Amino acid sequence: MELDIIYNKDCLEGMKRLPDGIINLVYIDPPFCTQKNRGYKDVWKWDEEIESHYDIIKDCKVIKAFKILLGRNYLFVYLVYIYIRIMEMHRVLAGDGSIYVHCDYRVDSYLRLILDDIFGKENFVNEIIWKYHAGTTPWKGLGRKHDVILFYSKNPDFKFNQWREPIPPEKWKDYRFVDEEGRKYRLGGNRDTTRYYLDEGRAAVDVWVDINIINKAAKERLNFPTQKPQKLLERIVKMSSNEGDLVADFFCGSGTTCAVAKKLNRCYIGFEINLKGYKIAKSRLEAEKTLWDMKSE
């Protein structure tokens, strides 16, 4: 298959044409099992295709457990659909590669079990909490203001570029020393004379609060219901890939992952079965390719 292209087809069909271990980084933002169609399919029913996929994976322990727990309801259909695709993602992922699976409260616990089963519990890296400000507050219970991104590696020795987050303003007062170059720093305390510089930030944590969702007035908005911010994908792509690596998004929606990969000098491959999303992503990549070509002249 060609690289640096988005395909309008089911990712399962596409992945079967990819060789083992070719992908350095996978990010997916699959349907959230809402049982609602919001411009893309997210209503799940048992059919012949699901039956054929179930026959392949029915002896997997986690699938057996899900069937006992759920029966053949819509959630079980969704989990069969996802399981067989994540199996293929594991196959095409490089030995030092990583996968990020974007989800929410509806299925995060189930997807964690699937990823443990396929990738191995020992290859769980982080459960990233992406906290944002949008969303509604129910009459009872608490407002849901975050998504979950499950981060797994294929092997313990995986590629990772440490990301450091800016020091929050309320902590700036602690950086009261200035070196000969005018850089502010603080000391470690007690007998620790290590200099910790303000402009170097601090080691990142697994709760991300500095990236908001794309609102209606955002310049990057492309009128696709599940579009994710470029800043979110830039962070993930920078952390888990290097220039020249191959980044894949098998549910690429409006094409944000692919656009970010191209911007950061990575190769990409994307799959989007929804025709509207595919057309948006294709137009976006073509327009941005023209812009990049102009900048490189």
PDB file of C-alpha atoms in Angstrom:
ATOM      1  CA  MET A   1       0.000   0.000   0.000  1.00  0.00           C
ATOM      2  CA  GLU A   2       1.110   3.560  -0.629  1.00  0.00           C
ATOM      3  CA  LEU A   3       2.132   5.767   2.284  1.00  0.00           C
ATOM      4  CA  ASP A   4       1.238   9.410   2.931  1.00  0.00           C
ATOM      5  CA  ILE A   5      -2.328   8.734   1.895  1.00  0.00           C
ATOM      6  CA  ILE A   6      -5.751   8.275   3.510  1.00  0.00           C
ATOM      7  CA  TYR A   7      -7.906   5.372   2.349  1.00  0.00           C
ATOM      8  CA  ASN A   8     -11.707   5.339   2.296  1.00  0.00           C
ATOM      9  CA  LYS A   9     -12.139   1.791   3.535  1.00  0.00           C
ATOM     10  CA  ASP A  10     -12.531  -0.327   6.646  1.00  0.00           C
ATOM     11  CA  CYS A  11      -9.226  -0.322   8.487  1.00  0.00           C
ATOM     12  CA  LEU A  12      -9.434  -4.092   9.038  1.00  0.00           C
ATOM     13  CA  GLU A  13      -9.393  -4.680   5.299  1.00  0.00           C
ATOM     14  CA  GLY A  14      -6.550  -2.192   4.901  1.00  0.00           C
ATOM     15  CA  MET A  15      -4.389  -3.529   7.723  1.00  0.00           C
ATOM     16  CA  LYS A  16      -4.449  -7.022   6.230  1.00  0.00           C
ATOM     17  CA  ARG A  17      -2.462  -5.595   3.317  1.00  0.00           C
ATOM     18  CA  LEU A  18       0.242  -4.173   5.573  1.00  0.00           C
ATOM     19  CA  PRO A  19       3.372  -6.175   6.483  1.00  0.00           C
ATOM     20  CA  ASP A  20       4.264  -7.060  10.062  1.00  0.00           C
ATOM     21  CA  GLY A  21       5.962  -4.396  12.176  1.00  0.00           C
ATOM     22  CA  ILE A  22       5.782  -1.535   9.666  1.00  0.00           C
ATOM     23  CA  ILE A  23       4.077   1.082  11.886  1.00  0.00           C
ATOM     24  CA  ASN A  24       6.036   3.049  14.503  1.00  0.00           C
ATOM     25  CA  LEU A  25       3.071   4.753  16.185  1.00  0.00           C
ATOM     26  CA  VAL A  26      -0.661   4.076  16.205  1.00  0.00           C
ATOM     27  CA  TYR A  27      -3.232   6.560  17.474  1.00  0.00           C
ATOM     28  CA  ILE A  28      -6.914   5.703  17.169  1.00  0.00           C
ATOM     29  CA  ASP A  29     -10.064   7.555  18.131  1.00  0.00           C
ATOM     30  CA  PRO A  30     -12.670   4.871  17.375  1.00  0.00           C
ATOM     31  CA  PRO A  31     -16.430   5.219  17.911  1.00  0.00           C
ATOM     32  CA  PHE A  32     -17.319   5.525  21.602  1.00  0.00           C
ATOM     33  CA  CYS A  33     -20.253   3.065  21.508  1.00  0.00           C
ATOM     34  CA  THR A  34     -22.879   5.766  21.998  1.00  0.00           C
ATOM     35  CA  GLN A  35     -25.626   3.852  20.140  1.00  0.00           C
ATOM     36  CA  LYS A  36     -26.268   7.046  18.189  1.00  0.00           C
ATOM     37  CA  ASN A  37     -25.415   7.970  14.619  1.00  0.00           C
ATOM     38  CA  ARG A  38     -23.875  11.447  14.611  1.00  0.00           C
ATOM     39  CA  GLY A  39     -22.639  11.701  11.066  1.00  0.00           C
ATOM     40  CA  TYR A  40     -20.761   8.405  11.471  1.00  0.00           C
ATOM     41  CA  LYS A  41     -21.795   4.879  12.407  1.00  0.00           C
ATOM     42  CA  ASP A  42     -21.949   4.232  16.149  1.00  0.00           C
ATOM     43  CA  VAL A  43     -24.970   1.924  16.450  1.00  0.00           C
ATOM     44  CA  TRP A  44     -24.032  -1.704  17.009  1.00  0.00           C
ATOM     45  CA  LYS A  45     -26.021  -4.785  15.989  1.00  0.00           C
ATOM     46  CA  TRP A  46     -25.150  -8.430  15.529  1.00  0.00           C
ATOM     47  CA  ASP A  47     -24.764  -9.359  11.847  1.00  0.00           C
ATOM     48  CA  GLU A  48     -22.953 -11.859   9.626  1.00  0.00           C
ATOM     49  CA  GLU A  49     -19.718  -9.875   9.625  1.00  0.00           C
ATOM     50  CA  ILE A  50     -19.600  -9.685  13.426  1.00  0.00           C
ATOM     51  CA  GLU A  51     -20.450 -13.400  13.567  1.00  0.00           C
ATOM     52  CA  SER A  52     -17.480 -14.222  11.335  1.00  0.00           C
ATOM     53  CA  HIS A  53     -15.150 -12.082  13.451  1.00  0.00           C
ATOM     54  CA  TYR A  54     -16.489 -13.616  16.645  1.00  0.00           C
ATOM     55  CA  ASP A  55     -15.725 -17.101  15.297  1.00  0.00           C
ATOM     56  CA  ILE A  56     -12.062 -16.081  14.963  1.00  0.00           C
ATOM     57  CA  ILE A  57     -11.676 -14.730  18.504  1.00  0.00           C
ATOM     58  CA  LYS A  58     -14.310 -16.656  20.480  1.00  0.00           C
ATOM     59  CA  ASP A  59     -11.685 -18.680  22.378  1.00  0.00           C
ATOM     60  CA  CYS A  60      -9.879 -15.581  23.696  1.00  0.00           C
ATOM     61  CA  LYS A  61     -10.326 -15.404  27.458  1.00  0.00           C
ATOM     62  CA  VAL A  62     -11.471 -11.798  27.558  1.00  0.00           C
ATOM     63  CA  ILE A  63     -14.037 -12.376  24.797  1.00  0.00           C
ATOM     64  CA  LYS A  64     -15.394 -15.381  26.693  1.00  0.00           C
ATOM     65  CA  ALA A  65     -15.678 -13.229  29.820  1.00  0.00           C
ATOM     66  CA  PHE A  66     -17.422 -10.407  27.941  1.00  0.00           C
ATOM     67  CA  LYS A  67     -19.956 -12.847  26.491  1.00  0.00           C
ATOM     68  CA  ILE A  68     -20.786 -14.218  29.938  1.00  0.00           C
ATOM     69  CA  LEU A  69     -21.090 -10.705  31.345  1.00  0.00           C
ATOM     70  CA  LEU A  70     -22.930  -8.999  28.489  1.00  0.00           C
ATOM     71  CA  GLY A  71     -24.547 -11.630  26.315  1.00  0.00           C
ATOM     72  CA  ARG A  72     -24.844 -10.694  22.652  1.00  0.00           C
ATOM     73  CA  ASN A  73     -25.909  -7.130  23.324  1.00  0.00           C
ATOM     74  CA  TYR A  74     -24.763  -4.011  21.455  1.00  0.00           C
ATOM     75  CA  LEU A  75     -21.738  -3.506  23.709  1.00  0.00           C
ATOM     76  CA  PHE A  76     -20.525  -7.043  23.060  1.00  0.00           C
ATOM     77  CA  VAL A  77     -20.877  -6.420  19.310  1.00  0.00           C
ATOM     78  CA  TYR A  78     -18.756  -3.284  19.669  1.00  0.00           C
ATOM     79  CA  LEU A  79     -16.080  -5.124  21.657  1.00  0.00           C
ATOM     80  CA  VAL A  80     -15.833  -7.907  19.071  1.00  0.00           C
ATOM     81  CA  TYR A  81     -15.496  -5.229  16.368  1.00  0.00           C
ATOM     82  CA  ILE A  82     -12.705  -3.469  18.257  1.00  0.00           C
ATOM     83  CA  TYR A  83     -10.875  -6.593  19.458  1.00  0.00           C
ATOM     84  CA  ILE A  84     -10.191  -8.032  16.022  1.00  0.00           C
ATOM     85  CA  ARG A  85      -8.946  -4.664  14.761  1.00  0.00           C
ATOM     86  CA  ILE A  86      -6.614  -4.100  17.708  1.00  0.00           C
ATOM     87  CA  MET A  87      -5.221  -7.591  17.042  1.00  0.00           C
ATOM     88  CA  GLU A  88      -4.200  -6.400  13.579  1.00  0.00           C
ATOM     89  CA  MET A  89      -2.797  -3.157  14.982  1.00  0.00           C
ATOM     90  CA  HIS A  90      -0.566  -5.205  17.277  1.00  0.00           C
ATOM     91  CA  ARG A  91       0.688  -7.204  14.288  1.00  0.00           C
ATOM     92  CA  VAL A  92       1.583  -4.188  12.142  1.00  0.00           C
ATOM     93  CA  LEU A  93       3.182  -2.249  15.029  1.00  0.00           C
ATOM     94  CA  ALA A  94       6.988  -2.167  15.187  1.00  0.00           C
ATOM     95  CA  GLY A  95       8.796  -3.817  18.085  1.00  0.00           C
ATOM     96  CA  ASP A  96       9.596  -0.458  19.689  1.00  0.00           C
ATOM     97  CA  GLY A  97       6.250   1.074  18.738  1.00  0.00           C
ATOM     98  CA  SER A  98       3.337   2.342  20.820  1.00  0.00           C
ATOM     99  CA  ILE A  99      -0.427   2.601  20.534  1.00  0.00           C
ATOM    100  CA  TYR A 100      -2.725   5.291  21.957  1.00  0.00           C
ATOM    101  CA  VAL A 101      -6.434   4.424  22.161  1.00  0.00           C
ATOM    102  CA  HIS A 102      -8.759   7.395  22.716  1.00  0.00           C
ATOM    103  CA  CYS A 103     -12.037   6.600  24.505  1.00  0.00           C
ATOM    104  CA  ASP A 104     -14.351   7.745  27.287  1.00  0.00           C
ATOM    105  CA  TYR A 105     -16.319   6.427  30.263  1.00  0.00           C
ATOM    106  CA  ARG A 106     -18.541   4.215  28.120  1.00  0.00           C
ATOM    107  CA  VAL A 107     -15.864   1.707  27.141  1.00  0.00           C
ATOM    108  CA  ASP A 108     -12.537   2.628  28.742  1.00  0.00           C
ATOM    109  CA  SER A 109     -12.580  -0.235  31.266  1.00  0.00           C
ATOM    110  CA  TYR A 110     -13.432  -2.786  28.559  1.00  0.00           C
ATOM    111  CA  LEU A 111     -10.762  -1.492  26.186  1.00  0.00           C
ATOM    112  CA  ARG A 112      -8.196  -1.674  28.980  1.00  0.00           C
ATOM    113  CA  LEU A 113      -8.931  -5.406  29.313  1.00  0.00           C
ATOM    114  CA  ILE A 114      -8.683  -5.905  25.548  1.00  0.00           C
ATOM    115  CA  LEU A 115      -5.344  -4.102  25.410  1.00  0.00           C
ATOM    116  CA  ASP A 116      -4.064  -6.078  28.401  1.00  0.00           C
ATOM    117  CA  ASP A 117      -5.040  -9.277  26.596  1.00  0.00           C
ATOM    118  CA  ILE A 118      -3.478  -8.405  23.230  1.00  0.00           C
ATOM    119  CA  PHE A 119      -0.468  -6.291  24.206  1.00  0.00           C
ATOM    120  CA  GLY A 120       0.141  -7.786  27.637  1.00  0.00           C
ATOM    121  CA  LYS A 121      -0.521  -6.141  30.972  1.00  0.00           C
ATOM    122  CA  GLU A 122       3.226  -5.583  31.359  1.00  0.00           C
ATOM    123  CA  ASN A 123       3.177  -3.270  28.329  1.00  0.00           C
ATOM    124  CA  PHE A 124       0.655  -0.842  29.792  1.00  0.00           C
ATOM    125  CA  VAL A 125       2.368   2.557  30.008  1.00  0.00           C
ATOM    126  CA  ASN A 126      -0.211   5.166  31.029  1.00  0.00           C
ATOM    127  CA  GLU A 127      -3.872   5.982  31.343  1.00  0.00           C
ATOM    128  CA  ILE A 128      -3.833   9.594  30.186  1.00  0.00           C
ATOM    129  CA  ILE A 129      -6.643  11.837  31.381  1.00  0.00           C
ATOM    130  CA  TRP A 130      -7.429  14.618  28.919  1.00  0.00           C
ATOM    131  CA  LYS A 131      -9.421  17.154  30.920  1.00  0.00           C
ATOM    132  CA  TYR A 132     -11.329  19.848  29.054  1.00  0.00           C
ATOM    133  CA  HIS A 133     -13.800  22.594  29.934  1.00  0.00           C
ATOM    134  CA  ALA A 134     -16.738  21.776  27.671  1.00  0.00           C
ATOM    135  CA  GLY A 135     -19.579  19.391  28.391  1.00  0.00           C
ATOM    136  CA  THR A 136     -22.840  19.455  30.291  1.00  0.00           C
ATOM    137  CA  THR A 137     -23.554  19.011  33.984  1.00  0.00           C
ATOM    138  CA  PRO A 138     -26.349  16.553  34.846  1.00  0.00           C
ATOM    139  CA  TRP A 139     -29.022  17.173  37.462  1.00  0.00           C
ATOM    140  CA  LYS A 140     -27.649  14.224  39.378  1.00  0.00           C
ATOM    141  CA  GLY A 141     -24.046  13.088  39.418  1.00  0.00           C
ATOM    142  CA  LEU A 142     -20.967  14.984  38.305  1.00  0.00           C
ATOM    143  CA  GLY A 143     -20.216  16.655  35.003  1.00  0.00           C
ATOM    144  CA  ARG A 144     -18.142  14.551  32.631  1.00  0.00           C
ATOM    145  CA  LYS A 145     -15.192  16.705  31.626  1.00  0.00           C
ATOM    146  CA  HIS A 146     -12.513  14.311  30.439  1.00  0.00           C
ATOM    147  CA  ASP A 147     -11.588  11.617  27.936  1.00  0.00           C
ATOM    148  CA  VAL A 148      -9.214   8.715  28.492  1.00  0.00           C
ATOM    149  CA  ILE A 149      -6.255   7.841  26.259  1.00  0.00           C
ATOM    150  CA  LEU A 150      -4.839   4.366  26.905  1.00  0.00           C
ATOM    151  CA  PHE A 151      -1.116   4.202  26.117  1.00  0.00           C
ATOM    152  CA  TYR A 152       0.493   0.789  25.514  1.00  0.00           C
ATOM    153  CA  SER A 153       3.804  -0.284  24.015  1.00  0.00           C
ATOM    154  CA  LYS A 154       4.466  -3.430  22.018  1.00  0.00           C
ATOM    155  CA  ASN A 155       7.494  -4.283  24.155  1.00  0.00           C
ATOM    156  CA  PRO A 156       9.054  -2.900  27.354  1.00  0.00           C
ATOM    157  CA  ASP A 157      11.904  -1.285  25.374  1.00  0.00           C
ATOM    158  CA  PHE A 158       9.798   1.226  23.448  1.00  0.00           C
ATOM    159  CA  LYS A 159      10.564   4.535  21.790  1.00  0.00           C
ATOM    160  CA  PHE A 160       9.728   7.536  23.954  1.00  0.00           C
ATOM    161  CA  ASN A 161      10.798  11.180  23.856  1.00  0.00           C
ATOM    162  CA  GLN A 162      10.274  12.772  27.251  1.00  0.00           C
ATOM    163  CA  TRP A 163       7.865  15.676  27.083  1.00  0.00           C
ATOM    164  CA  ARG A 164       8.206  18.473  29.600  1.00  0.00           C
ATOM    165  CA  GLU A 165       5.314  20.754  30.436  1.00  0.00           C
ATOM    166  CA  PRO A 166       5.613  24.476  31.275  1.00  0.00           C
ATOM    167  CA  ILE A 167       5.883  25.497  34.919  1.00  0.00           C
ATOM    168  CA  PRO A 168       2.499  26.932  36.024  1.00  0.00           C
ATOM    169  CA  PRO A 169       2.546  30.680  36.836  1.00  0.00           C
ATOM    170  CA  GLU A 170       1.793  30.118  40.531  1.00  0.00           C
ATOM    171  CA  LYS A 171       5.142  28.291  40.820  1.00  0.00           C
ATOM    172  CA  TRP A 172       7.262  30.965  39.139  1.00  0.00           C
ATOM    173  CA  LYS A 173       8.009  32.645  42.461  1.00  0.00           C
ATOM    174  CA  ASP A 174      10.027  29.577  43.505  1.00  0.00           C
ATOM    175  CA  TYR A 175      12.547  30.300  40.742  1.00  0.00           C
ATOM    176  CA  ARG A 176      14.228  33.180  42.535  1.00  0.00           C
ATOM    177  CA  PHE A 177      17.823  32.664  41.387  1.00  0.00           C
ATOM    178  CA  VAL A 178      19.246  33.993  38.127  1.00  0.00           C
ATOM    179  CA  ASP A 179      22.361  32.597  36.453  1.00  0.00           C
ATOM    180  CA  GLU A 180      24.995  34.474  34.456  1.00  0.00           C
ATOM    181  CA  GLU A 181      22.898  34.128  31.286  1.00  0.00           C
ATOM    182  CA  GLY A 182      19.808  35.599  32.920  1.00  0.00           C
ATOM    183  CA  ARG A 183      17.937  32.282  33.246  1.00  0.00           C
ATOM    184  CA  LYS A 184      15.798  31.805  36.333  1.00  0.00           C
ATOM    185  CA  TYR A 185      16.202  28.643  38.394  1.00  0.00           C
ATOM    186  CA  ARG A 186      15.572  27.088  41.789  1.00  0.00           C
ATOM    187  CA  LEU A 187      17.603  24.671  43.891  1.00  0.00           C
ATOM    188  CA  GLY A 188      16.450  21.214  44.878  1.00  0.00           C
ATOM    189  CA  GLY A 189      16.366  21.956  48.602  1.00  0.00           C
ATOM    190  CA  ASN A 190      18.239  20.620  51.643  1.00  0.00           C
ATOM    191  CA  ARG A 191      21.649  19.539  50.319  1.00  0.00           C
ATOM    192  CA  ASP A 192      20.509  19.254  46.721  1.00  0.00           C
ATOM    193  CA  THR A 193      22.304  21.994  44.780  1.00  0.00           C
ATOM    194  CA  THR A 194      20.937  20.893  41.416  1.00  0.00           C
ATOM    195  CA  ARG A 195      19.643  23.791  39.349  1.00  0.00           C
ATOM    196  CA  TYR A 196      16.096  23.412  38.035  1.00  0.00           C
ATOM    197  CA  TYR A 197      15.491  25.996  35.322  1.00  0.00           C
ATOM    198  CA  LEU A 198      12.146  27.682  34.781  1.00  0.00           C
ATOM    199  CA  ASP A 199      12.440  27.581  30.996  1.00  0.00           C
ATOM    200  CA  GLU A 200      13.068  23.816  30.983  1.00  0.00           C
ATOM    201  CA  GLY A 201       9.651  23.054  32.439  1.00  0.00           C
ATOM    202  CA  ARG A 202       8.943  19.941  34.463  1.00  0.00           C
ATOM    203  CA  ALA A 203       8.425  16.275  33.688  1.00  0.00           C
ATOM    204  CA  ALA A 204       4.945  15.752  32.293  1.00  0.00           C
ATOM    205  CA  VAL A 205       2.250  13.824  34.126  1.00  0.00           C
ATOM    206  CA  ASP A 206      -0.676  11.739  32.894  1.00  0.00           C
ATOM    207  CA  VAL A 207      -3.350  14.384  33.491  1.00  0.00           C
ATOM    208  CA  TRP A 208      -3.455  16.924  30.649  1.00  0.00           C
ATOM    209  CA  VAL A 209      -5.344  20.104  31.449  1.00  0.00           C
ATOM    210  CA  ASP A 210      -3.811  22.581  28.995  1.00  0.00           C
ATOM    211  CA  ILE A 211      -5.614  21.512  25.807  1.00  0.00           C
ATOM    212  CA  ASN A 212      -9.276  22.317  25.279  1.00  0.00           C
ATOM    213  CA  ILE A 213     -11.653  20.736  22.790  1.00  0.00           C
ATOM    214  CA  ILE A 214     -12.328  22.411  19.461  1.00  0.00           C
ATOM    215  CA  ASN A 215     -15.200  24.851  19.917  1.00  0.00           C
ATOM    216  CA  LYS A 216     -17.446  26.267  17.210  1.00  0.00           C
ATOM    217  CA  ALA A 217     -15.296  29.375  16.808  1.00  0.00           C
ATOM    218  CA  ALA A 218     -11.935  27.568  16.561  1.00  0.00           C
ATOM    219  CA  LYS A 219      -9.928  28.276  13.400  1.00  0.00           C
ATOM    220  CA  GLU A 220      -9.002  24.609  12.992  1.00  0.00           C
ATOM    221  CA  ARG A 221     -12.617  23.421  13.127  1.00  0.00           C
ATOM    222  CA  LEU A 222     -13.598  21.364  10.064  1.00  0.00           C
ATOM    223  CA  ASN A 223     -17.231  20.541  10.849  1.00  0.00           C
ATOM    224  CA  PHE A 224     -16.540  16.926  11.790  1.00  0.00           C
ATOM    225  CA  PRO A 225     -18.222  15.907  15.071  1.00  0.00           C
ATOM    226  CA  THR A 226     -15.301  14.110  16.750  1.00  0.00           C
ATOM    227  CA  GLN A 227     -12.404  16.260  15.521  1.00  0.00           C
ATOM    228  CA  LYS A 228      -9.513  16.385  18.007  1.00  0.00           C
ATOM    229  CA  PRO A 229      -7.165  19.367  18.526  1.00  0.00           C
ATOM    230  CA  GLN A 230      -3.868  19.459  16.655  1.00  0.00           C
ATOM    231  CA  LYS A 231      -2.075  20.271  19.897  1.00  0.00           C
ATOM    232  CA  LEU A 232      -3.215  16.975  21.410  1.00  0.00           C
ATOM    233  CA  LEU A 233      -1.904  14.949  18.490  1.00  0.00           C
ATOM    234  CA  GLU A 234       1.316  16.960  18.284  1.00  0.00           C
ATOM    235  CA  ARG A 235       2.108  15.959  21.846  1.00  0.00           C
ATOM    236  CA  ILE A 236       1.478  12.272  21.196  1.00  0.00           C
ATOM    237  CA  VAL A 237       3.349  12.180  17.881  1.00  0.00           C
ATOM    238  CA  LYS A 238       6.373  13.981  19.343  1.00  0.00           C
ATOM    239  CA  MET A 239       6.471  11.710  22.406  1.00  0.00           C
ATOM    240  CA  SER A 240       6.286   8.386  20.597  1.00  0.00           C
ATOM    241  CA  SER A 241       7.881   8.841  17.177  1.00  0.00           C
ATOM    242  CA  ASN A 242      10.847  10.461  15.455  1.00  0.00           C
ATOM    243  CA  GLU A 243      11.246  12.170  12.093  1.00  0.00           C
ATOM    244  CA  GLY A 244      10.902   9.692   9.251  1.00  0.00           C
ATOM    245  CA  ASP A 245       8.798   7.258  11.301  1.00  0.00           C
ATOM    246  CA  LEU A 246       5.462   5.928  10.075  1.00  0.00           C
ATOM    247  CA  VAL A 247       2.384   7.079  12.019  1.00  0.00           C
ATOM    248  CA  ALA A 248      -0.989   5.385  11.508  1.00  0.00           C
ATOM    249  CA  ASP A 249      -4.528   6.387  12.397  1.00  0.00           C
ATOM    250  CA  PHE A 250      -6.998   3.629  11.572  1.00  0.00           C
ATOM    251  CA  PHE A 251     -10.060   5.735  12.453  1.00  0.00           C
ATOM    252  CA  CYS A 252      -8.691   8.997  11.133  1.00  0.00           C
ATOM    253  CA  GLY A 253     -11.893  11.064  10.985  1.00  0.00           C
ATOM    254  CA  SER A 254     -11.032  14.546   9.748  1.00  0.00           C
ATOM    255  CA  GLY A 255      -7.348  13.657   9.341  1.00  0.00           C
ATOM    256  CA  THR A 256      -5.772  15.476  12.293  1.00  0.00           C
ATOM    257  CA  THR A 257      -3.264  12.717  13.077  1.00  0.00           C
ATOM    258  CA  CYS A 258      -2.113  12.505   9.469  1.00  0.00           C
ATOM    259  CA  ALA A 259      -1.854  16.286   9.122  1.00  0.00           C
ATOM    260  CA  VAL A 260       0.204  16.534  12.306  1.00  0.00           C
ATOM    261  CA  ALA A 261       2.457  13.646  11.234  1.00  0.00           C
ATOM    262  CA  LYS A 262       3.173  15.384   7.936  1.00  0.00           C
ATOM    263  CA  LYS A 263       3.831  18.691   9.682  1.00  0.00           C
ATOM    264  CA  LEU A 264       6.343  16.996  11.985  1.00  0.00           C
ATOM    265  CA  ASN A 265       8.156  15.234   9.127  1.00  0.00           C
ATOM    266  CA  ARG A 266       6.726  11.786   9.723  1.00  0.00           C
ATOM    267  CA  CYS A 267       5.186   9.492   7.131  1.00  0.00           C
ATOM    268  CA  TYR A 268       1.550   8.598   7.658  1.00  0.00           C
ATOM    269  CA  ILE A 269      -1.201   6.236   6.629  1.00  0.00           C
ATOM    270  CA  GLY A 270      -4.865   6.699   7.496  1.00  0.00           C
ATOM    271  CA  PHE A 271      -8.150   4.858   7.085  1.00  0.00           C
ATOM    272  CA  GLU A 272     -11.622   6.371   7.333  1.00  0.00           C
ATOM    273  CA  ILE A 273     -14.682   4.359   6.342  1.00  0.00           C
ATOM    274  CA  ASN A 274     -17.075   7.319   6.710  1.00  0.00           C
ATOM    275  CA  LEU A 275     -17.290   9.098   3.354  1.00  0.00           C
ATOM    276  CA  LYS A 276     -17.835  12.562   4.848  1.00  0.00           C
ATOM    277  CA  GLY A 277     -14.829  12.227   7.132  1.00  0.00           C
ATOM    278  CA  TYR A 278     -12.723  10.843   4.295  1.00  0.00           C
ATOM    279  CA  LYS A 279     -13.555  13.766   1.999  1.00  0.00           C
ATOM    280  CA  ILE A 280     -12.764  16.295   4.753  1.00  0.00           C
ATOM    281  CA  ALA A 281      -9.468  14.575   5.561  1.00  0.00           C
ATOM    282  CA  LYS A 282      -8.473  14.203   1.908  1.00  0.00           C
ATOM    283  CA  SER A 283      -9.201  17.864   1.137  1.00  0.00           C
ATOM    284  CA  ARG A 284      -7.370  18.930   4.282  1.00  0.00           C
ATOM    285  CA  LEU A 285      -4.235  16.948   3.441  1.00  0.00           C
ATOM    286  CA  GLU A 286      -4.253  18.152  -0.158  1.00  0.00           C
ATOM    287  CA  ALA A 287      -4.607  21.793   0.932  1.00  0.00           C
ATOM    288  CA  GLU A 288      -1.913  21.498   3.579  1.00  0.00           C
ATOM    289  CA  LYS A 289       0.391  19.688   1.163  1.00  0.00           C
ATOM    290  CA  THR A 290       0.124  22.669  -1.175  1.00  0.00           C
ATOM    291  CA  LEU A 291       0.920  24.990   1.742  1.00  0.00           C
ATOM    292  CA  TRP A 292       3.948  22.913   2.760  1.00  0.00           C
ATOM    293  CA  ASP A 293       5.179  22.859  -0.839  1.00  0.00           C
ATOM    294  CA  MET A 294       4.939  26.668  -0.970  1.00  0.00           C
ATOM    295  CA  LYS A 295       6.878  26.990   2.290  1.00  0.00           C
ATOM    296  CA  SER A 296       9.662  24.707   1.056  1.00  0.00           C
ATOM    297  CA  GLU A 297      10.249  26.649  -2.170  1.00  0.00           C
TER     298      GLU A 297
END
